[in-house]
XYZ file of C-alpha atoms in Angstrom:
477
model
C -3.174 10.695 41.944
C 0.272 10.264 40.477
C 2.756 7.870 41.618
C 6.037 7.711 40.098
C 9.322 5.321 40.492
C 12.120 4.441 38.328
C 12.893 1.183 36.856
C 15.071 -0.026 34.201
C 14.113 -2.677 31.453
C 14.975 -5.570 34.291
C 11.995 -4.432 36.053
C 10.072 -7.596 37.636
C 7.137 -8.820 39.070
C 8.821 -8.734 42.551
C 10.327 -4.906 41.837
C 6.278 -4.394 41.036
C 5.456 -6.233 43.633
C 7.596 -4.083 46.387
C 6.961 -1.246 44.700
C 2.706 -1.626 45.635
C 3.636 -1.813 49.169
C 6.003 0.650 49.921
C 4.119 3.689 47.876
C 0.742 2.599 48.213
C -0.032 0.167 51.176
C 2.583 1.079 53.127
C 0.586 4.786 53.275
C -2.716 3.097 54.202
C -4.446 2.801 50.894
C -5.919 -0.421 50.073
C -6.715 -0.657 46.161
C -9.416 -1.930 44.755
C -8.356 -2.732 41.325
C -4.961 -2.944 39.225
C -5.504 -2.261 36.080
C -2.723 -3.063 33.200
C -2.681 -3.193 29.563
C -1.735 -6.647 29.779
C 1.194 -6.847 31.022
C 2.789 -10.546 32.702
C 4.095 -8.633 35.993
C 0.882 -8.070 37.012
C -2.026 -10.248 35.456
C 0.548 -13.042 35.998
C 0.820 -15.368 39.155
C 2.917 -13.172 41.376
C -0.260 -10.560 40.989
C -2.394 -12.841 41.576
C -1.372 -13.974 44.643
C -0.853 -10.248 45.350
C -4.628 -9.058 43.958
C -5.508 -12.231 47.281
C -3.709 -10.879 49.429
C -5.158 -7.338 49.148
C -8.618 -8.563 48.409
C -8.185 -6.058 44.450
C -9.011 -7.954 41.708
C -7.310 -7.662 38.103
C -8.811 -6.186 35.177
C -6.363 -5.340 31.590
C -7.848 -2.557 29.328
C -9.995 -2.981 26.398
C -8.663 -4.527 23.264
C -9.778 -0.923 21.081
C -9.958 2.744 22.542
C -7.308 2.470 24.725
C -6.133 6.136 24.411
C -9.736 6.362 26.393
C -8.002 4.981 29.300
C -7.471 7.248 31.988
C -4.294 5.265 32.805
C -2.393 5.778 29.560
C -3.488 9.302 29.313
C -2.022 10.057 32.426
C 1.342 8.288 31.331
C 1.033 10.376 28.240
C 0.903 13.618 30.503
C 4.213 11.956 32.247
C 6.220 11.284 29.242
C 5.357 15.146 27.712
C 6.262 16.501 31.493
C 9.621 14.305 31.338
C 10.488 15.442 27.833
C 10.313 19.079 28.812
C 12.097 18.806 31.466
C 14.668 16.550 30.741
C 16.247 19.064 28.089
C 19.075 19.856 30.089
C 20.753 17.368 32.012
C 18.366 14.216 30.536
C 21.507 11.800 32.665
C 19.497 12.638 35.991
C 16.062 12.338 35.171
C 14.893 9.862 37.514
C 17.047 11.431 40.360
C 15.994 15.310 39.695
C 13.236 15.222 37.713
C 10.826 12.510 38.233
C 10.474 14.204 41.673
C 9.468 17.130 40.613
C 7.184 15.886 37.658
C 5.043 13.958 40.451
C 4.534 17.012 42.973
C 3.833 19.131 39.997
C 1.462 16.770 38.340
C -0.027 16.179 41.735
C -0.013 20.047 42.493
C -1.962 21.246 39.367
C -5.811 21.859 39.126
C -7.774 19.179 37.651
C -10.447 20.513 34.849
C -12.944 18.154 35.596
C -13.042 17.909 39.595
C -11.528 22.050 39.866
C -9.080 20.378 42.808
C -5.445 19.120 42.726
C -5.163 15.480 43.358
C -3.977 16.471 46.855
C -6.613 18.705 48.009
C -9.189 15.613 47.008
C -6.839 13.313 49.352
C -4.941 14.759 51.939
C -7.743 17.703 52.051
C -4.718 20.121 51.635
C -2.001 20.848 49.368
C 1.508 20.552 50.333
C 2.112 24.250 49.811
C -0.424 24.924 53.083
C 1.569 22.046 55.836
C 3.608 24.495 57.017
C 0.753 27.100 57.690
C -0.890 23.790 59.257
C 1.666 23.304 61.377
C 2.367 26.553 62.748
C -0.921 27.492 63.228
C -3.890 26.442 65.959
C -6.965 26.519 63.728
C -6.755 26.386 59.986
C -9.886 27.240 57.995
C -12.551 27.110 60.913
C -11.672 23.455 61.457
C -10.894 22.587 64.600
C -11.051 18.858 65.341
C -10.800 15.736 63.662
C -14.511 15.153 63.071
C -14.583 18.399 61.217
C -11.681 17.681 58.782
C -13.385 14.583 58.318
C -16.446 15.774 57.103
C -14.232 18.570 55.166
C -12.783 15.262 53.256
C -16.366 14.022 52.563
C -17.104 17.561 51.748
C -14.585 17.716 48.924
C -15.186 13.987 47.572
C -18.545 15.228 47.252
C -18.330 17.748 45.089
C -15.338 15.960 43.013
C -17.936 13.609 42.154
C -20.579 15.737 41.366
C -18.405 18.249 38.763
C -16.707 15.110 37.420
C -20.404 13.686 36.293
C -21.842 16.975 35.059
C -17.890 17.109 33.410
C -18.907 13.642 31.176
C -22.482 14.747 30.713
C -20.861 17.910 28.916
C -18.089 15.877 26.959
C -20.904 12.710 25.986
C -23.093 15.648 24.891
C -20.254 17.224 22.625
C -19.368 13.517 21.454
C -22.640 13.147 20.770
C -23.099 15.794 18.353
C -20.124 14.798 16.388
C -21.190 10.981 16.120
C -24.569 9.151 14.899
C -25.506 6.868 16.642
C -25.019 3.369 17.241
C -25.860 0.736 14.922
C -28.452 -1.303 16.662
C -27.153 -4.948 16.053
C -29.064 -8.294 17.396
C -27.910 -12.144 16.593
C -27.287 -13.093 13.040
C -27.264 -9.557 11.491
C -24.608 -9.732 8.932
C -21.644 -7.069 9.130
C -18.733 -6.125 7.532
C -15.362 -5.214 9.287
C -13.959 -1.718 8.871
C -10.483 -2.752 7.737
C -9.845 1.636 8.198
C -10.801 1.167 12.133
C -9.914 -2.640 12.591
C -6.425 -3.603 10.190
C -6.816 -7.160 9.595
C -3.241 -8.141 8.676
C -3.944 -11.548 5.688
C -6.695 -9.022 4.362
C -5.316 -7.135 0.844
C -4.152 -3.566 1.659
C -3.549 -2.509 -1.374
C -4.900 0.959 -3.179
C -7.467 -0.222 -5.645
C -8.604 -3.784 -2.791
C -11.788 -3.355 -0.685
C -11.890 -1.121 2.330
C -13.979 -3.672 4.116
C -14.320 -7.311 4.659
C -16.444 -9.339 5.109
C -19.707 -9.638 5.294
C -19.926 -11.905 8.628
C -22.647 -13.186 11.341
C -23.148 -11.677 14.843
C -23.379 -14.901 16.924
C -23.587 -12.949 20.727
C -23.932 -9.419 21.452
C -22.141 -8.473 24.879
C -23.641 -5.226 25.491
C -24.156 -2.296 23.440
C -20.795 -1.610 22.343
C -19.145 -5.134 22.041
C -20.418 -8.385 19.899
C -18.817 -11.616 18.701
C -18.693 -12.125 15.146
C -18.514 -15.152 13.401
C -14.787 -15.146 11.722
C -12.870 -17.555 9.807
C -10.181 -18.760 11.056
C -8.064 -18.466 8.670
C -8.083 -14.288 9.434
C -6.037 -14.848 12.785
C -7.811 -12.375 14.323
C -9.973 -12.360 17.552
C -13.636 -12.740 16.964
C -14.743 -9.437 19.790
C -15.051 -6.428 18.335
C -16.699 -2.670 18.689
C -19.216 -1.815 16.650
C -17.642 1.157 15.839
C -15.873 -0.931 14.081
C -17.990 -2.567 11.979
C -20.249 -1.629 9.274
C -24.195 -3.761 8.967
C -24.594 -5.111 5.898
C -27.736 -3.025 3.946
C -30.922 -4.285 4.400
C -32.677 -2.240 1.399
C -33.270 -4.318 -2.333
C -30.373 -4.658 -3.857
C -30.048 -2.209 -6.641
C -28.313 -4.361 -9.235
C -30.543 -7.317 -8.659
C -31.793 -7.101 -12.324
C -27.916 -7.546 -13.229
C -27.148 -10.244 -11.432
C -30.068 -12.170 -12.890
C -29.370 -11.983 -16.163
C -25.671 -12.994 -15.363
C -26.691 -15.804 -13.585
C -29.861 -16.950 -16.435
C -27.475 -16.198 -18.844
C -26.203 -19.562 -20.881
C -22.692 -21.039 -20.380
C -20.249 -22.317 -23.113
C -20.052 -25.395 -22.915
C -16.114 -26.926 -23.168
C -17.150 -29.531 -26.274
C -19.202 -26.916 -28.027
C -17.815 -26.071 -31.468
C -16.332 -22.203 -31.647
C -16.629 -19.784 -34.261
C -14.236 -18.625 -36.986
C -12.182 -15.412 -35.587
C -13.241 -12.748 -37.912
C -10.479 -10.182 -38.451
C -11.259 -7.168 -39.480
C -9.085 -5.275 -42.182
C -7.969 -1.736 -40.740
C -9.095 0.997 -43.463
C -6.808 2.942 -44.606
C -7.449 6.868 -44.433
C -7.120 9.044 -47.611
C -4.377 10.758 -47.457
C -2.907 13.375 -49.465
C 0.153 13.729 -51.158
C 0.501 17.582 -49.710
C 1.438 16.470 -46.406
C 5.177 15.647 -45.699
C 6.048 12.152 -44.063
C 6.068 13.023 -40.033
C 9.920 13.224 -38.664
C 9.494 11.879 -35.167
C 7.977 8.178 -34.273
C 6.199 9.242 -31.120
C 2.638 8.497 -32.998
C 3.672 5.919 -35.212
C 3.986 2.948 -32.330
C 0.450 1.443 -31.440
C 0.413 -0.331 -27.857
C 1.239 -3.389 -28.399
C -1.623 -6.642 -27.686
C 1.140 -9.761 -27.578
C 4.256 -9.651 -27.568
C 6.510 -13.295 -28.276
C 9.565 -13.955 -25.949
C 11.845 -12.361 -29.367
C 9.580 -9.221 -28.858
C 7.717 -8.322 -31.922
C 5.156 -7.019 -31.832
C 2.479 -8.705 -33.592
C -0.659 -6.634 -33.969
C -2.720 -5.553 -36.925
C -1.777 -1.785 -37.746
C -1.731 0.433 -40.868
C 1.124 1.360 -42.574
C 3.443 3.447 -40.127
C 4.475 5.930 -43.378
C 1.069 7.142 -43.161
C 0.432 10.297 -40.543
C -1.476 9.983 -37.765
C -2.180 13.749 -36.985
C -2.313 16.622 -39.663
C 0.753 19.028 -40.303
C -0.227 21.386 -38.416
C 0.493 19.076 -35.113
C 4.043 17.933 -36.494
C 5.304 20.905 -34.435
C 5.133 19.138 -31.164
C 6.150 15.572 -32.403
C 9.608 16.419 -31.467
C 11.501 18.304 -28.192
C 12.371 21.483 -29.069
C 15.760 21.916 -28.243
C 16.144 25.922 -29.508
C 13.909 28.119 -30.637
C 11.569 28.115 -33.965
C 9.171 29.898 -35.876
C 6.047 27.632 -37.085
C 3.103 28.477 -39.287
C 0.446 27.763 -37.061
C -2.958 28.039 -38.679
C -1.542 30.646 -40.669
C -0.067 33.082 -37.566
C 3.790 32.916 -37.259
C 4.100 31.396 -33.809
C 7.850 31.228 -31.661
C 7.546 27.559 -29.837
C 10.142 27.811 -27.033
C 10.075 24.445 -24.454
C 9.614 25.461 -21.230
C 9.414 22.986 -18.050
C 6.067 22.154 -16.510
C 6.226 19.562 -14.113
C 9.494 19.327 -11.592
C 9.847 15.912 -10.108
C 13.246 15.155 -7.717
C 14.095 13.550 -4.292
C 17.616 13.520 -2.675
C 19.552 10.227 -4.132
C 20.066 7.028 -1.180
C 23.392 6.176 0.141
C 23.191 3.141 -2.218
C 22.138 5.620 -5.535
C 25.138 8.037 -4.727
C 27.315 5.273 -5.953
C 25.615 4.458 -9.338
C 27.046 5.456 -12.779
C 25.626 8.146 -14.694
C 23.383 6.070 -16.810
C 22.306 3.865 -14.350
C 21.167 6.386 -11.860
C 19.565 8.178 -15.400
C 17.679 4.702 -15.463
C 16.361 4.707 -11.445
C 15.239 8.575 -12.000
C 13.067 7.582 -14.947
C 11.661 3.967 -13.213
C 11.332 6.900 -10.002
C 9.467 9.100 -12.443
C 7.214 6.633 -13.979
C 6.291 4.963 -10.398
C 5.525 8.512 -8.651
C 3.508 9.377 -11.727
C 2.036 6.270 -13.189
C -1.506 7.748 -13.212
C -0.774 9.932 -15.308
C 1.912 8.322 -17.794
C 0.770 4.199 -17.757
C -0.867 3.908 -21.918
C 0.428 7.977 -23.015
C 3.584 8.378 -25.631
C 6.189 9.620 -23.178
C 9.755 11.151 -24.657
C 12.493 10.687 -22.377
C 15.188 13.022 -23.251
C 18.634 12.890 -22.101
C 22.419 13.420 -21.937
C 23.188 9.880 -21.774
C 23.632 8.043 -24.921
C 23.841 4.695 -23.413
C 20.075 5.111 -21.487
C 18.166 3.767 -24.840
C 20.874 0.782 -25.606
C 20.794 -0.235 -22.011
C 16.676 -0.304 -21.615
C 16.473 -2.157 -25.418
C 18.913 -4.420 -25.501
C 18.727 -8.269 -25.825
C 18.355 -10.104 -21.705
C 21.695 -11.260 -20.883
C 23.681 -9.594 -23.450
C 25.715 -7.949 -21.144
C 25.469 -8.529 -17.757
C 24.185 -5.270 -16.159
C 23.861 -4.244 -12.379
C 21.055 -4.708 -10.075
C 19.951 -1.203 -11.217
C 19.460 -1.833 -14.390
C 17.788 -4.518 -14.325
C 15.346 -3.391 -11.820
C 15.113 -0.620 -14.168
C 14.559 -3.023 -17.498
C 11.455 -4.701 -15.460
C 9.921 -1.968 -14.385
C 10.251 -0.253 -17.818
C 9.976 -2.898 -19.720
C 5.648 -2.701 -20.197
C 6.036 0.611 -21.681
C 8.708 0.249 -24.000
C 6.720 0.727 -26.829
C 5.070 4.121 -25.445
C 8.355 5.831 -23.992
C 11.098 6.755 -26.184
C 14.256 8.081 -25.883
C 16.114 11.101 -27.652
C 20.041 11.713 -26.384
C 20.567 15.379 -25.898
C 23.979 16.458 -25.504
C 24.799 18.435 -22.029
C 25.100 21.975 -23.739
C 21.786 21.696 -25.316
C 19.803 20.311 -22.240
C 19.779 23.974 -20.741
C 15.899 23.774 -18.906
C 16.854 20.263 -16.772
C 20.721 21.458 -16.267
C 19.396 24.188 -14.967
C 16.453 22.494 -12.577
C 19.284 19.806 -11.012
C 21.505 23.482 -10.021
C 19.592 24.171 -7.208
C 21.482 25.837 -4.090
C 22.515 22.881 -2.265
C 21.658 22.400 1.578
C 24.297 21.871 4.061
C 25.596 18.427 4.207
C 23.719 16.196 6.809
C 25.459 14.849 9.773
C 26.535 11.034 8.960
C 24.166 8.641 9.247
C 21.346 11.038 7.992
C 19.925 11.915 4.843
C 19.888 15.515 3.278
C 16.410 17.188 3.751
C 13.850 16.946 0.456
C 14.553 21.184 -0.139
C 17.575 20.985 -1.763
C 20.680 19.282 -2.227
C 21.947 16.497 -4.875
C 18.615 15.550 -7.200
C 18.265 12.486 -8.123
C 17.122 13.436 -11.891
C 14.954 15.694 -13.585
C 12.230 14.876 -16.114
């Protein structure tokens, strides 16, 4: 049964005590247990005095699986019903909607018991009160002894149905889950970070998803254990078994590799090091009939060492040597216009077409940037979004903003750029050797220009961003 009382954020422990005394104790009920989600108004001094006066005990919801608590489930149901019934006149929810919600929930038939809370507690529902007062007899029940027997029968039936429903739910749960691991004091376990997040643990995409191993100190029940966790983690030592994963007990498949690594002699610091061996690369034989390539896309190998002057110090062949055969020269530069090339004896018409399109709406700060600054922000976002594809690859960026190349390759501190440009330079600095900026005027930049002219959505309300279905796109690649 649900009893609801409107309250404000200034609801004190005295108000909670008054509500319990007026709505529960005054009706002749004496609660046996007061359960709270660690609310100080219940587990505090005032709640302890009230529990001592009523002879009840105070308990708190467990730190794990709070969604399985029946009180929390009822709170969620009440919130959904209030939200559905307060769409038109939300300002009067405490006076008009809340009493109707309380009556509706208490008059609804429970799936588990097959009866309403009013039927289980008051024997009859409120809709039968008038008929009960007008008639001399009701359903063959004449005196109070028969009414008490009817109440006991209904409570017994409700308990029987609840037990059967729990058994059915347990059977369905066991079919979808494996058995709980058997843990004992001294067992090694790993904390599954997906089920029990630890704030001090690494949370990157490439970081481990488990933390440990740790030793089980004590087994409280089949579902709860105490684990010896280091104090620097700043977490409680009580864990649910579903949040832990036992340490593998089988043989280590990498034991031989670890033994070889441990048996390998360590290099002494005083031992003389052999002189470095410099291997000169063999230059491939180039036929005089092959013309030198036009672009610089494949002529800049990735650097090994960088110095403050941004000079590349690597061993590399002469840049005049073509790295690809002449047949691949058609793809060296972007194709501004349609052209016909001879590809393995066949005349092929080369047309540039977009393969992928990435875009998003601009933020309020980005909408105030200049054209080249916005272009750099777009390139940084594209590299961050497609880092798994563009990392270490040769990339050509075609833009209709001529200053972009100079803004990226200028000496640091030479020009006072804003924070947007400096952020772009920092993000794109490791990619500069594999990144080529090609300037193409707007009249020739037809593909990206057409993609950027999408149908715009209606302007969003003040304080809200436009939808991702269209609007002002941040940029196109």
